[in-house]
Coordinates of C-alpha atoms in Angstrom, one line a residue:
Chain A
M1 CA -22.6 7.1 18.5
I2 CA -19.7 8.7 16.8
D3 CA -21.3 10.9 14.2
I4 CA -20.2 11.4 10.5
N5 CA -19.0 15.0 11.3
T6 CA -16.2 13.8 13.6
I7 CA -15.0 11.3 11.0
E8 CA -15.0 13.9 8.6
Q9 CA -13.3 16.3 10.8
L10 CA -10.4 13.4 11.7
L11 CA -9.8 12.8 8.0
E12 CA -9.5 16.4 7.4
E13 CA -6.7 16.3 10.2
W14 CA -4.9 13.6 8.9
M15 CA -5.5 13.8 5.1
P16 CA -2.8 16.0 3.0
H17 CA -3.7 19.4 2.5
E18 CA -4.8 20.4 -1.4
D19 CA -1.7 22.8 -1.8
E20 CA 0.6 20.1 -0.3
G21 CA 2.7 17.9 -2.8
Y22 CA 3.0 17.4 -6.3
G23 CA 0.6 18.4 -9.3
L24 CA -2.6 17.8 -8.6
L25 CA -2.3 14.2 -6.4
S26 CA -3.3 15.8 -3.2
E27 CA -6.5 17.2 -4.7
A28 CA -7.1 13.9 -6.2
M29 CA -6.7 11.6 -2.9
R30 CA -9.1 14.2 -1.0
Y31 CA -11.4 14.1 -4.1
S32 CA -11.2 10.4 -3.6
V33 CA -11.9 10.0 0.1
L34 CA -13.5 13.0 1.2
G35 CA -16.0 13.2 -1.5
G36 CA -18.8 11.4 0.9
G37 CA -19.6 8.1 1.6
K38 CA -21.0 6.5 4.8
R39 CA -17.9 6.2 6.8
L40 CA -19.2 3.0 7.6
R41 CA -15.8 1.2 8.3
A42 CA -14.4 4.2 10.2
I43 CA -17.4 4.3 12.6
M44 CA -17.6 0.6 13.0
L45 CA -13.7 0.9 13.9
I46 CA -14.3 3.4 16.7
E47 CA -17.4 1.9 18.1
S48 CA -15.7 -1.6 18.3
F49 CA -12.9 0.3 20.3
R50 CA -15.6 1.7 22.4
L51 CA -17.0 -1.6 23.2
F52 CA -14.0 -2.3 25.3
S53 CA -12.4 1.0 26.1
G54 CA -13.4 4.3 27.5
D55 CA -10.1 5.6 27.3
T56 CA -10.5 8.9 25.1
E57 CA -6.6 9.8 25.1
L58 CA -5.7 6.5 23.5
E59 CA -9.1 6.2 21.1
R60 CA -7.3 9.5 19.6
Y61 CA -3.9 7.9 19.3
T62 CA -5.0 4.7 18.2
A63 CA -8.4 4.1 16.9
C64 CA -8.6 7.6 15.3
P65 CA -5.9 7.3 12.8
F66 CA -6.7 3.7 12.2
A67 CA -10.1 4.9 11.3
C68 CA -8.7 7.2 8.6
A69 CA -6.2 4.7 7.4
I70 CA -9.0 2.1 6.6
E71 CA -11.1 5.1 4.8
C72 CA -8.2 5.7 2.8
I73 CA -7.6 1.6 2.0
H74 CA -11.3 1.5 1.2
G75 CA -11.1 4.8 -0.9
Y76 CA -8.0 3.6 -2.9
S77 CA -10.0 0.1 -3.4
L78 CA -13.0 2.3 -5.1
V79 CA -10.5 4.3 -7.3
H80 CA -8.9 1.1 -8.8
D81 CA -12.1 -0.6 -8.9
D82 CA -13.8 2.0 -11.1
L83 CA -10.6 2.0 -13.6
P84 CA -11.7 1.3 -17.3
A85 CA -9.6 -2.2 -16.9
M86 CA -11.8 -3.1 -14.1
D87 CA -15.5 -2.2 -13.7
N88 CA -15.0 0.9 -15.8
D89 CA -17.6 3.3 -13.9
E90 CA -18.0 6.8 -14.6
F91 CA -19.7 7.9 -11.1
R92 CA -19.8 7.4 -7.7
R93 CA -21.3 9.0 -5.0
G94 CA -23.1 11.4 -7.6
S95 CA -19.8 12.7 -8.9
L96 CA -17.0 11.6 -11.7
T97 CA -15.0 8.6 -10.5
T98 CA -11.4 9.7 -9.9
H99 CA -10.0 8.6 -13.4
K100 CA -12.7 10.4 -15.2
R101 CA -11.8 13.6 -13.7
Y102 CA -8.2 13.3 -13.4
G103 CA -7.4 11.0 -16.2
H104 CA -6.5 7.4 -16.1
A105 CA -2.9 7.6 -15.0
M106 CA -3.8 9.9 -12.1
G107 CA -6.7 7.3 -11.2
I108 CA -3.7 4.4 -10.8
L109 CA -1.5 6.9 -9.0
T110 CA -4.1 8.2 -6.8
G111 CA -5.0 4.8 -5.5
D112 CA -1.4 3.9 -4.8
A113 CA -0.8 7.0 -3.2
L114 CA -3.8 6.1 -0.5
L115 CA -2.9 2.7 -0.1
N116 CA 0.4 4.2 0.8
Y117 CA -0.8 6.9 2.7
S118 CA -2.9 4.6 4.9
V119 CA 0.7 3.3 6.1
E120 CA 1.8 6.7 6.7
I121 CA -1.0 7.6 8.9
I122 CA -0.3 4.7 11.2
A123 CA 3.2 4.8 11.3
R124 CA 3.0 8.5 12.1
A125 CA 0.4 8.0 14.6
G126 CA 2.9 5.4 16.4
E127 CA 5.7 7.6 16.5
L128 CA 3.1 10.0 17.9
L129 CA 2.1 8.2 20.6
E130 CA 5.7 7.5 21.4
K131 CA 6.5 11.0 21.8
N132 CA 3.4 12.6 23.3
K133 CA 2.4 9.5 25.9
P134 CA 5.7 7.4 26.1
D135 CA 3.6 5.2 29.1
Y136 CA 0.6 4.6 26.9
Y137 CA 3.3 3.4 24.1
V138 CA 4.7 1.0 26.2
D139 CA 1.5 -0.9 27.3
N140 CA 0.1 -0.5 23.8
I141 CA 2.4 -0.8 21.1
R142 CA 1.8 -4.4 21.0
N143 CA -1.7 -4.4 20.2
F144 CA -0.8 -1.3 17.8
M145 CA 1.5 -3.9 15.8
H146 CA -1.0 -6.8 15.9
A147 CA -3.9 -4.5 14.5
T148 CA -1.7 -3.1 11.7
S149 CA -0.9 -6.8 10.8
I150 CA -4.7 -7.7 11.1
L151 CA -5.4 -4.5 8.6
Y152 CA -3.1 -5.2 5.9
A153 CA -3.9 -9.1 6.0
N154 CA -7.8 -8.5 5.4
A155 CA -6.9 -5.7 2.9
G156 CA -4.5 -7.7 1.1
A157 CA -3.9 -10.8 -1.3
F158 CA -5.5 -13.2 0.9
G159 CA -8.4 -10.8 2.0
M160 CA -9.9 -8.0 -0.3
I161 CA -7.6 -7.9 -3.1
G162 CA -8.0 -11.9 -3.4
G163 CA -11.9 -11.2 -3.5
Q164 CA -11.1 -8.4 -6.4
V165 CA -9.0 -11.1 -8.3
L166 CA -11.7 -13.8 -8.3
D167 CA -14.3 -10.9 -9.4
V168 CA -12.0 -10.3 -12.3
E169 CA -10.9 -13.9 -13.5
G170 CA -14.2 -15.4 -12.6
F171 CA -14.9 -18.7 -11.6
G172 CA -13.6 -20.5 -14.9
E173 CA -15.3 -20.2 -18.2
G174 CA -18.8 -20.7 -18.5
A175 CA -19.1 -21.7 -14.5
V176 CA -22.1 -20.2 -13.1
P177 CA -21.6 -19.2 -9.4
D178 CA -23.8 -20.9 -7.1
E179 CA -24.3 -19.3 -3.6
D180 CA -21.2 -20.6 -1.9
M181 CA -19.0 -19.1 -4.7
L182 CA -21.1 -15.5 -4.6
S183 CA -20.5 -15.9 -0.7
K184 CA -17.0 -16.5 -0.8
L185 CA -16.5 -13.7 -3.5
C186 CA -18.2 -11.3 -1.3
E187 CA -16.6 -12.6 2.1
L188 CA -13.3 -11.5 0.5
K189 CA -14.5 -8.5 -1.4
T190 CA -16.4 -7.0 1.4
S191 CA -16.5 -8.4 4.4
R192 CA -13.2 -8.6 4.9
L193 CA -12.7 -5.1 5.3
F194 CA -15.6 -4.9 7.9
Q195 CA -13.7 -7.7 9.9
A196 CA -10.6 -5.6 9.8
A197 CA -12.9 -2.4 11.2
L198 CA -14.5 -4.4 14.0
C199 CA -11.3 -6.7 15.1
C200 CA -8.7 -3.7 14.7
G201 CA -11.0 -1.4 16.9
A202 CA -11.3 -4.2 19.5
I203 CA -7.6 -5.2 19.5
L204 CA -6.6 -1.7 19.9
A205 CA -8.7 -1.5 22.8
G206 CA -7.1 -4.3 24.7
A207 CA -10.3 -6.8 23.7
D208 CA -9.6 -10.5 24.5
K209 CA -9.4 -13.2 21.9
N210 CA -12.8 -14.7 22.2
D211 CA -14.6 -11.2 21.7
V212 CA -11.9 -10.2 18.9
S213 CA -13.1 -13.7 17.1
L214 CA -16.7 -13.0 17.6
L215 CA -16.5 -9.8 16.0
E216 CA -14.6 -11.5 13.0
D217 CA -17.7 -13.5 12.8
I218 CA -20.0 -10.4 12.7
G219 CA -17.9 -8.6 10.2
C220 CA -18.2 -11.8 7.9
K221 CA -22.3 -11.7 8.3
M222 CA -22.4 -8.1 7.8
G223 CA -20.2 -7.8 4.7
L224 CA -22.6 -10.5 3.5
A225 CA -25.8 -8.6 4.3
F226 CA -24.1 -5.5 3.0
Q227 CA -23.3 -6.8 -0.3
I228 CA -26.5 -8.5 -1.1
R229 CA -28.2 -5.1 0.0
D230 CA -26.0 -3.3 -2.6
D231 CA -26.9 -6.0 -5.3
I232 CA -30.5 -5.6 -4.8
L233 CA -30.1 -1.5 -4.6
D234 CA -28.3 -1.9 -7.9
V235 CA -31.3 -3.2 -9.8
T236 CA -34.2 -1.1 -8.0
A237 CA -32.5 2.0 -7.0
S238 CA -32.0 5.2 -9.3
F239 CA -29.0 7.4 -9.7
E240 CA -30.3 10.1 -7.5
E241 CA -30.6 7.5 -4.8
T242 CA -27.6 5.5 -5.1
G243 CA -25.0 8.3 -6.9
K244 CA -24.1 5.4 -9.8
D245 CA -25.6 4.0 -12.8
A246 CA -28.4 1.7 -12.2
G247 CA -28.4 -1.7 -13.3
S248 CA -24.2 -1.4 -13.7
D249 CA -23.8 -4.9 -12.7
E250 CA -25.9 -5.9 -15.1
K251 CA -24.2 -3.7 -17.6
N252 CA -21.2 -5.3 -16.3
N253 CA -22.6 -8.9 -17.0
K254 CA -21.9 -9.8 -13.3
S255 CA -23.3 -12.6 -11.1
T256 CA -24.7 -11.4 -8.1
F257 CA -27.0 -12.4 -5.3
V258 CA -29.8 -10.8 -7.1
S259 CA -28.9 -12.3 -10.6
V260 CA -28.6 -15.8 -9.3
F261 CA -31.5 -15.9 -6.8
G262 CA -33.9 -13.4 -7.4
I263 CA -35.0 -10.3 -5.4
E264 CA -37.3 -12.1 -3.0
K265 CA -34.5 -14.8 -1.8
A266 CA -32.0 -12.2 -1.7
K267 CA -34.0 -9.8 0.9
E268 CA -34.9 -12.8 2.9
K269 CA -31.4 -13.6 3.0
V270 CA -30.7 -10.1 4.3
K271 CA -33.2 -10.3 7.3
E272 CA -31.7 -13.8 8.0
L273 CA -28.4 -12.3 8.3
Y274 CA -29.4 -9.2 10.1
S275 CA -31.1 -11.4 13.0
E276 CA -28.0 -13.7 13.1
I277 CA -25.8 -10.7 13.6
L278 CA -28.0 -9.4 16.7
D279 CA -27.9 -12.2 18.5
M280 CA -23.8 -12.5 18.1
L281 CA -23.8 -8.8 19.4
G282 CA -25.7 -9.8 22.4
K283 CA -22.6 -11.9 23.7
L284 CA -20.1 -8.7 23.5
P285 CA -19.6 -6.5 26.3
G286 CA -20.4 -2.8 26.4
D287 CA -23.2 -0.3 25.2
K288 CA -24.3 -1.9 21.8
N289 CA -27.0 0.8 20.9
A290 CA -24.6 2.3 18.1
F291 CA -24.2 -0.9 16.4
K292 CA -28.0 -1.4 16.6
T293 CA -28.3 1.9 14.8
I294 CA -26.1 1.3 12.3
F295 CA -27.8 -2.0 11.6
E296 CA -31.0 -0.8 11.4
K297 CA -30.4 1.9 8.8
L298 CA -28.4 -0.5 6.7
Y299 CA -30.7 -3.3 6.7
S300 CA -33.9 -1.3 6.0
I301 CA -34.7 -2.6 2.8
Chain B
M1 CA 29.1 -8.4 0.7
I2 CA 25.3 -9.9 1.0
D3 CA 24.9 -11.6 -2.2
I4 CA 21.9 -11.6 -4.4
N5 CA 21.2 -15.3 -4.0
T6 CA 21.0 -14.6 -0.1
I7 CA 18.2 -11.9 -1.1
E8 CA 16.4 -14.5 -3.5
Q9 CA 16.5 -16.7 -0.6
L10 CA 14.7 -14.2 1.7
L11 CA 12.2 -13.3 -0.5
E12 CA 11.3 -16.7 -1.2
E13 CA 11.1 -17.1 2.3
W14 CA 8.4 -14.2 2.7
M15 CA 6.8 -14.1 -0.6
P16 CA 3.5 -16.4 -0.6
H17 CA 3.8 -19.4 -2.3
E18 CA 2.7 -19.9 -6.0
D19 CA -0.1 -22.1 -5.0
E20 CA -1.5 -20.1 -2.1
G21 CA -4.4 -17.5 -2.5
Y22 CA -6.6 -16.8 -5.3
G23 CA -6.7 -17.2 -8.9
L24 CA -3.6 -16.7 -10.4
L25 CA -2.6 -13.3 -8.2
S26 CA 0.2 -15.3 -6.1
E27 CA 1.8 -16.3 -9.1
A28 CA 1.9 -12.9 -10.8
M29 CA 3.1 -11.4 -7.4
R30 CA 5.8 -13.6 -7.5
Y31 CA 6.5 -13.1 -11.3
S32 CA 6.9 -9.4 -10.7
V33 CA 9.3 -9.6 -7.8
L34 CA 11.2 -13.0 -8.4
G35 CA 11.8 -12.2 -12.1
G36 CA 15.7 -10.9 -11.4
G37 CA 16.6 -7.3 -10.9
K38 CA 19.7 -6.1 -9.3
R39 CA 18.2 -6.3 -5.6
L40 CA 19.8 -2.9 -5.1
R41 CA 17.7 -1.5 -2.7
A42 CA 17.5 -5.0 -0.5
I43 CA 21.4 -5.2 -0.7
M44 CA 21.8 -1.5 0.3
L45 CA 19.3 -1.9 2.9
I46 CA 20.9 -4.8 4.8
E47 CA 24.5 -3.5 4.1
S48 CA 23.6 0.1 5.5
F49 CA 22.1 -2.1 8.8
R50 CA 25.7 -3.7 8.8
L51 CA 27.6 -0.2 9.2
F52 CA 26.3 0.3 12.4
S53 CA 25.4 -3.2 13.8
G54 CA 26.5 -6.3 13.6
D55 CA 23.8 -8.5 15.2
T56 CA 22.8 -11.2 13.1
E57 CA 19.7 -12.0 15.2
L58 CA 18.5 -8.5 14.8
E59 CA 19.6 -8.5 11.2
R60 CA 17.2 -11.1 10.6
Y61 CA 13.8 -10.2 12.7
T62 CA 14.4 -6.6 11.2
A63 CA 16.4 -5.5 8.1
C64 CA 15.9 -8.7 6.3
P65 CA 11.9 -8.4 6.2
F66 CA 12.3 -4.5 5.5
A67 CA 14.6 -5.5 2.8
C68 CA 12.0 -7.8 1.3
A69 CA 9.2 -5.2 1.8
I70 CA 11.2 -2.6 -0.3
E71 CA 11.6 -5.0 -3.2
C72 CA 7.8 -5.4 -3.0
I73 CA 7.7 -1.6 -3.0
H74 CA 10.1 -1.4 -5.7
G75 CA 8.3 -4.3 -7.7
Y76 CA 4.8 -2.6 -7.4
S77 CA 5.9 0.7 -8.8
L78 CA 7.4 -1.4 -11.9
V79 CA 4.2 -3.3 -12.7
H80 CA 2.1 -0.1 -12.1
D81 CA 4.3 2.2 -14.3
D82 CA 4.2 -0.4 -17.1
L83 CA 0.7 -0.3 -17.4
P84 CA -1.0 0.9 -21.0
A85 CA -2.0 4.4 -19.0
M86 CA 1.5 5.0 -18.0
D87 CA 4.5 4.0 -19.7
N88 CA 2.9 1.1 -21.9
D89 CA 5.8 -1.1 -21.5
E90 CA 5.6 -4.6 -23.3
F91 CA 9.3 -6.0 -21.6
R92 CA 10.9 -5.8 -18.5
R93 CA 14.3 -7.5 -17.6
G94 CA 13.5 -9.7 -20.9
S95 CA 10.4 -11.0 -20.1
L96 CA 6.7 -9.7 -20.7
T97 CA 5.7 -7.0 -18.2
T98 CA 3.1 -8.2 -15.5
H99 CA 0.0 -6.6 -17.4
K100 CA 1.3 -8.0 -20.8
R101 CA 1.2 -11.5 -19.3
Y102 CA -1.5 -11.8 -16.8
G103 CA -3.8 -8.9 -18.6
H104 CA -4.6 -5.2 -17.7
A105 CA -6.8 -5.6 -14.8
M106 CA -4.4 -8.5 -13.2
G107 CA -1.3 -5.8 -13.5
I108 CA -3.5 -3.2 -11.6
L109 CA -4.4 -5.9 -8.5
T110 CA -0.9 -7.2 -8.6
G111 CA 0.6 -4.0 -7.9
D112 CA -1.7 -3.1 -5.3
A113 CA -1.2 -6.5 -3.9
L114 CA 2.6 -5.9 -3.8
L115 CA 2.3 -2.5 -1.9
N116 CA 0.0 -4.2 0.6
Y117 CA 2.4 -7.0 1.0
S118 CA 5.0 -5.0 2.2
V119 CA 3.3 -4.0 4.9
E120 CA 2.2 -7.5 5.8
I121 CA 5.9 -8.5 5.9
I122 CA 6.7 -5.5 8.1
A123 CA 3.8 -6.1 10.5
R124 CA 4.6 -9.9 10.7
A125 CA 8.3 -9.5 11.3
G126 CA 7.2 -7.1 14.2
E127 CA 4.9 -9.9 15.6
L128 CA 7.7 -12.4 15.2
L129 CA 10.0 -10.1 16.9
E130 CA 7.8 -9.8 19.9
K131 CA 7.1 -13.4 20.1
N132 CA 10.7 -14.8 19.6
K133 CA 12.9 -12.2 20.9
P134 CA 10.6 -10.2 23.5
D135 CA 13.9 -8.4 24.7
Y136 CA 14.8 -7.4 21.6
Y137 CA 11.5 -6.3 20.7
V138 CA 11.3 -3.7 23.7
D139 CA 14.7 -2.4 22.7
N140 CA 13.8 -2.2 19.2
I141 CA 10.4 -1.3 18.6
R142 CA 10.9 2.4 18.3
N143 CA 13.6 2.4 15.4
F144 CA 11.2 -0.7 13.8
M145 CA 8.4 1.9 13.9
H146 CA 10.3 4.9 12.8
A147 CA 11.9 2.8 10.0
T148 CA 8.3 2.1 8.9
S149 CA 7.5 5.8 9.1
I150 CA 10.7 6.8 6.7
L151 CA 10.0 3.8 4.4
Y152 CA 6.2 4.7 3.3
A153 CA 6.8 8.5 3.5
N154 CA 9.7 8.2 0.8
A155 CA 7.6 5.8 -1.3
G156 CA 4.3 7.9 -1.1
A157 CA 2.6 11.0 -2.3
F158 CA 5.4 13.2 -0.9
G159 CA 8.3 10.8 -2.6
M160 CA 8.1 8.2 -5.5
I161 CA 4.5 8.3 -6.2
G162 CA 4.6 12.1 -6.2
G163 CA 7.6 11.9 -8.9
Q164 CA 5.4 9.5 -10.9
V165 CA 2.9 12.1 -10.7
L166 CA 5.4 14.7 -11.9
D167 CA 6.7 12.5 -14.7
V168 CA 2.7 11.9 -16.2
E169 CA 1.5 15.4 -15.5
G170 CA 4.8 17.0 -16.8
F171 CA 6.2 20.4 -16.0
G172 CA 3.2 22.8 -17.7
E173 CA 2.3 22.8 -21.4
G174 CA 5.6 23.2 -23.6
A175 CA 7.7 23.3 -20.8
V176 CA 11.3 22.1 -21.5
P177 CA 12.6 20.7 -17.9
D178 CA 15.7 22.4 -17.1
E179 CA 18.4 20.8 -14.9
D180 CA 16.7 21.3 -11.7
M181 CA 13.4 20.3 -12.8
L182 CA 14.7 16.9 -14.3
S183 CA 16.9 16.7 -10.9
K184 CA 13.7 17.3 -8.8
L185 CA 11.8 14.5 -10.7
C186 CA 14.5 11.8 -10.6
E187 CA 15.1 13.0 -6.6
L188 CA 11.6 11.9 -6.0
K189 CA 10.9 9.2 -8.4
T190 CA 14.6 7.3 -8.2
S191 CA 16.5 8.8 -5.0
R192 CA 13.7 8.3 -2.4
L193 CA 13.7 4.6 -2.2
F194 CA 17.5 4.5 -2.4
Q195 CA 17.2 6.8 0.6
A196 CA 14.7 4.8 2.3
A197 CA 16.7 1.8 2.0
L198 CA 19.6 3.4 3.3
C199 CA 18.0 5.2 6.3
C200 CA 15.7 2.3 7.4
G201 CA 18.9 -0.1 7.5
A202 CA 20.7 2.3 9.7
I203 CA 17.9 3.3 12.1
L204 CA 16.8 -0.5 12.5
A205 CA 20.8 -0.7 13.6
G206 CA 20.4 2.2 16.1
A207 CA 22.5 4.6 14.1
D208 CA 22.6 8.2 15.3
K209 CA 20.5 10.9 13.6
N210 CA 23.8 12.5 11.9
D211 CA 24.8 9.3 10.0
V212 CA 21.2 8.9 9.2
S213 CA 21.1 12.4 7.5
L214 CA 24.3 11.6 5.8
L215 CA 23.0 8.4 4.2
E216 CA 20.0 10.5 3.3
D217 CA 22.1 12.8 1.5
I218 CA 24.4 9.5 -0.2
G219 CA 20.7 7.9 -1.3
C220 CA 19.7 11.4 -3.2
K221 CA 23.2 11.3 -5.2
M222 CA 23.0 7.6 -5.8
G223 CA 19.6 7.9 -7.4
L224 CA 20.4 10.7 -9.3
A225 CA 23.4 9.0 -10.6
F226 CA 21.9 6.0 -11.4
Q227 CA 18.9 7.4 -13.0
I228 CA 21.4 9.8 -15.6
R229 CA 23.0 6.2 -16.0
D230 CA 19.7 4.4 -16.7
D231 CA 19.2 7.4 -19.3
I232 CA 22.5 6.9 -20.9
L233 CA 21.9 2.8 -21.4
D234 CA 18.1 3.7 -22.9
V235 CA 20.0 5.4 -25.9
T236 CA 23.1 3.2 -26.2
A237 CA 22.5 -0.2 -25.0
S238 CA 20.8 -3.0 -26.6
F239 CA 17.5 -5.0 -25.8
E240 CA 19.9 -8.1 -25.0
E241 CA 22.0 -5.8 -22.4
T242 CA 18.9 -4.1 -20.5
G243 CA 15.9 -6.3 -21.4
K244 CA 13.9 -3.6 -22.5
D245 CA 13.3 -2.1 -25.7
A246 CA 16.1 0.5 -26.6
G247 CA 15.2 4.2 -27.0
S248 CA 11.8 3.4 -25.1
D249 CA 12.2 7.0 -23.4
E250 CA 12.6 8.6 -26.9
K251 CA 9.4 6.5 -28.5
N252 CA 7.5 7.9 -24.8
N253 CA 8.9 11.6 -25.6
K254 CA 10.2 11.8 -22.6
S255 CA 12.8 14.5 -21.5
T256 CA 15.6 12.8 -19.8
F257 CA 19.1 13.9 -18.8
V258 CA 20.2 12.6 -21.9
S259 CA 17.7 14.0 -24.1
V260 CA 18.3 17.7 -22.1
F261 CA 22.2 17.7 -21.9
G262 CA 23.9 15.1 -24.6
I263 CA 25.5 11.9 -23.8
E264 CA 29.0 13.7 -22.9
K265 CA 27.8 15.9 -20.2
A266 CA 25.5 13.3 -18.8
K267 CA 28.4 10.9 -18.2
E268 CA 30.7 13.8 -16.8
K269 CA 27.9 14.4 -14.0
V270 CA 27.7 10.5 -13.0
K271 CA 31.5 10.8 -12.3
E272 CA 30.9 13.7 -10.2
L273 CA 28.4 12.4 -8.5
Y274 CA 30.3 9.1 -8.1
S275 CA 33.1 11.1 -6.6
E276 CA 30.9 13.1 -4.1
I277 CA 29.3 9.8 -2.8
L278 CA 32.7 8.3 -2.3
D279 CA 33.7 11.5 -0.3
M280 CA 30.5 11.2 1.9
L281 CA 31.0 7.4 2.5
G282 CA 34.0 8.3 4.2
K283 CA 32.6 9.9 6.9
L284 CA 30.5 7.1 7.9
P285 CA 31.5 4.2 10.6
G286 CA 32.0 0.7 9.8
D287 CA 33.6 -1.4 6.5
K288 CA 32.5 0.6 3.4
N289 CA 33.9 -1.9 1.0
A290 CA 30.2 -3.5 0.1
F291 CA 29.0 0.0 -0.7
K292 CA 32.3 0.8 -3.0
T293 CA 31.7 -2.6 -4.9
I294 CA 28.0 -1.5 -5.5
F295 CA 29.0 1.8 -6.8
E296 CA 32.0 0.7 -8.7
K297 CA 29.4 -1.7 -10.8
L298 CA 26.6 0.8 -10.7
Y299 CA 28.7 3.7 -12.2
S300 CA 30.9 2.1 -14.7
I301 CA 29.7 3.4 -17.7

């Protein structure tokens, strides 16, 4: 399995240097993206590529920059999510959130810069592929363009951002969300970027439609399991364990799987999803051990 | 010259419908982008394409979606610029700013959604080109990718957003910006998107490097002239004329070309730039009347 240090090195390679650019922007971008995290989306993207292709050159020019781009997208979404008008969080991963560290306006601009930078990485990777590997370029540019389309469709108004809007606007005054509503919210806010990671990796490796579609389903369930587990940790784990204030969902008066169903039912649901994911994984080609390791780590609660 | 109604129709074609998606997000995206404006960047992009190509099919599949994408980028930058932590503006183009109308969190998310949507438009256009015009696709995908790279490089941390950071952070405590500092700020904040419009149009039409480079210089001077004129209007024009509060720069205690040099010198500078732009324009191929019309309208102060 690709290890987290390799992802950190890739990010080092693609992110701007601290002394480049204007004011503290590059520093704040690095602070927001390089400040730890499990790199789940980047790892999933590259491991999904590897299910369908062993071409390390193609991986280097396509899956690797896409993995960095998706970390930038994830990073920007956290920076904006933490803003005072959103969740108003002071800590993330044990450090000050970006706007607490660099100021409110810089929080907005750093998020914008990261989303924009994700596109810069992808476009630059496309140009490098053309320049350095012209024969690969011709064969793979269609998949490259399709993966770009899938990534931003999942990250945007009809994906992750749509979920954030539902989260902010709620489900109508006084409405207590039921399981379907919470699942829909989670599918958008969390699953969509997991789905993007899995599908982009596969598409870049030339996977066929059926396998991409199966990965989309896996990503959906993974996101759900991940979010339920996150909700459980929010009430049970301490600041030292999660790097953020315990009970911050409760503080923000948010409906979560735990607040609606209680911890026991939430835990059961995670186990159920985990077993469904393993079943689906069995239908895919390639060596799936990396994914099993990821899932085991993630869903051991 | 392509008229503003054609641009509005293109935006209608590419923007999400009001009832699509989640909560009020599509409505807020449309409110932010379809709420008027001169469509300068879209017009410049398409007119720049037309200097080098008369291929209406290629224009439809490349320059037109890029024109919509750049309007989304411009739109998102205004929405975020108006936020309370930034310029804290209540009105734009005579209407409430997006966050005043839809709330603070929605202002942030609408801006994010628009930047993300600009990429969705471009990626979707690339896929449509491949599907509907496979022979064009092979010939033009390199230019398409290069234009994407140029667009987001100019819009991002080392372009427009970098300028917003300089604007927010200032030039060091107590520093009164001189002409060079103000020019740099304006080059980033305003010129870069003009440059992107002109260069992307030309690149998509297959223009050669020298012409693209000349357009880059023209865009730089246009942005400067535009910003100086905007600074002049900010102190001289009323709400009815500009759609925003008069003297808002002064209210925000901002250094502008007018506050630093006075109105007369600012006006002189605009005329000087206008004449330089016309000289450079003369060196380009094609029918330049459309550009002359744009410049005349813009720089008549």
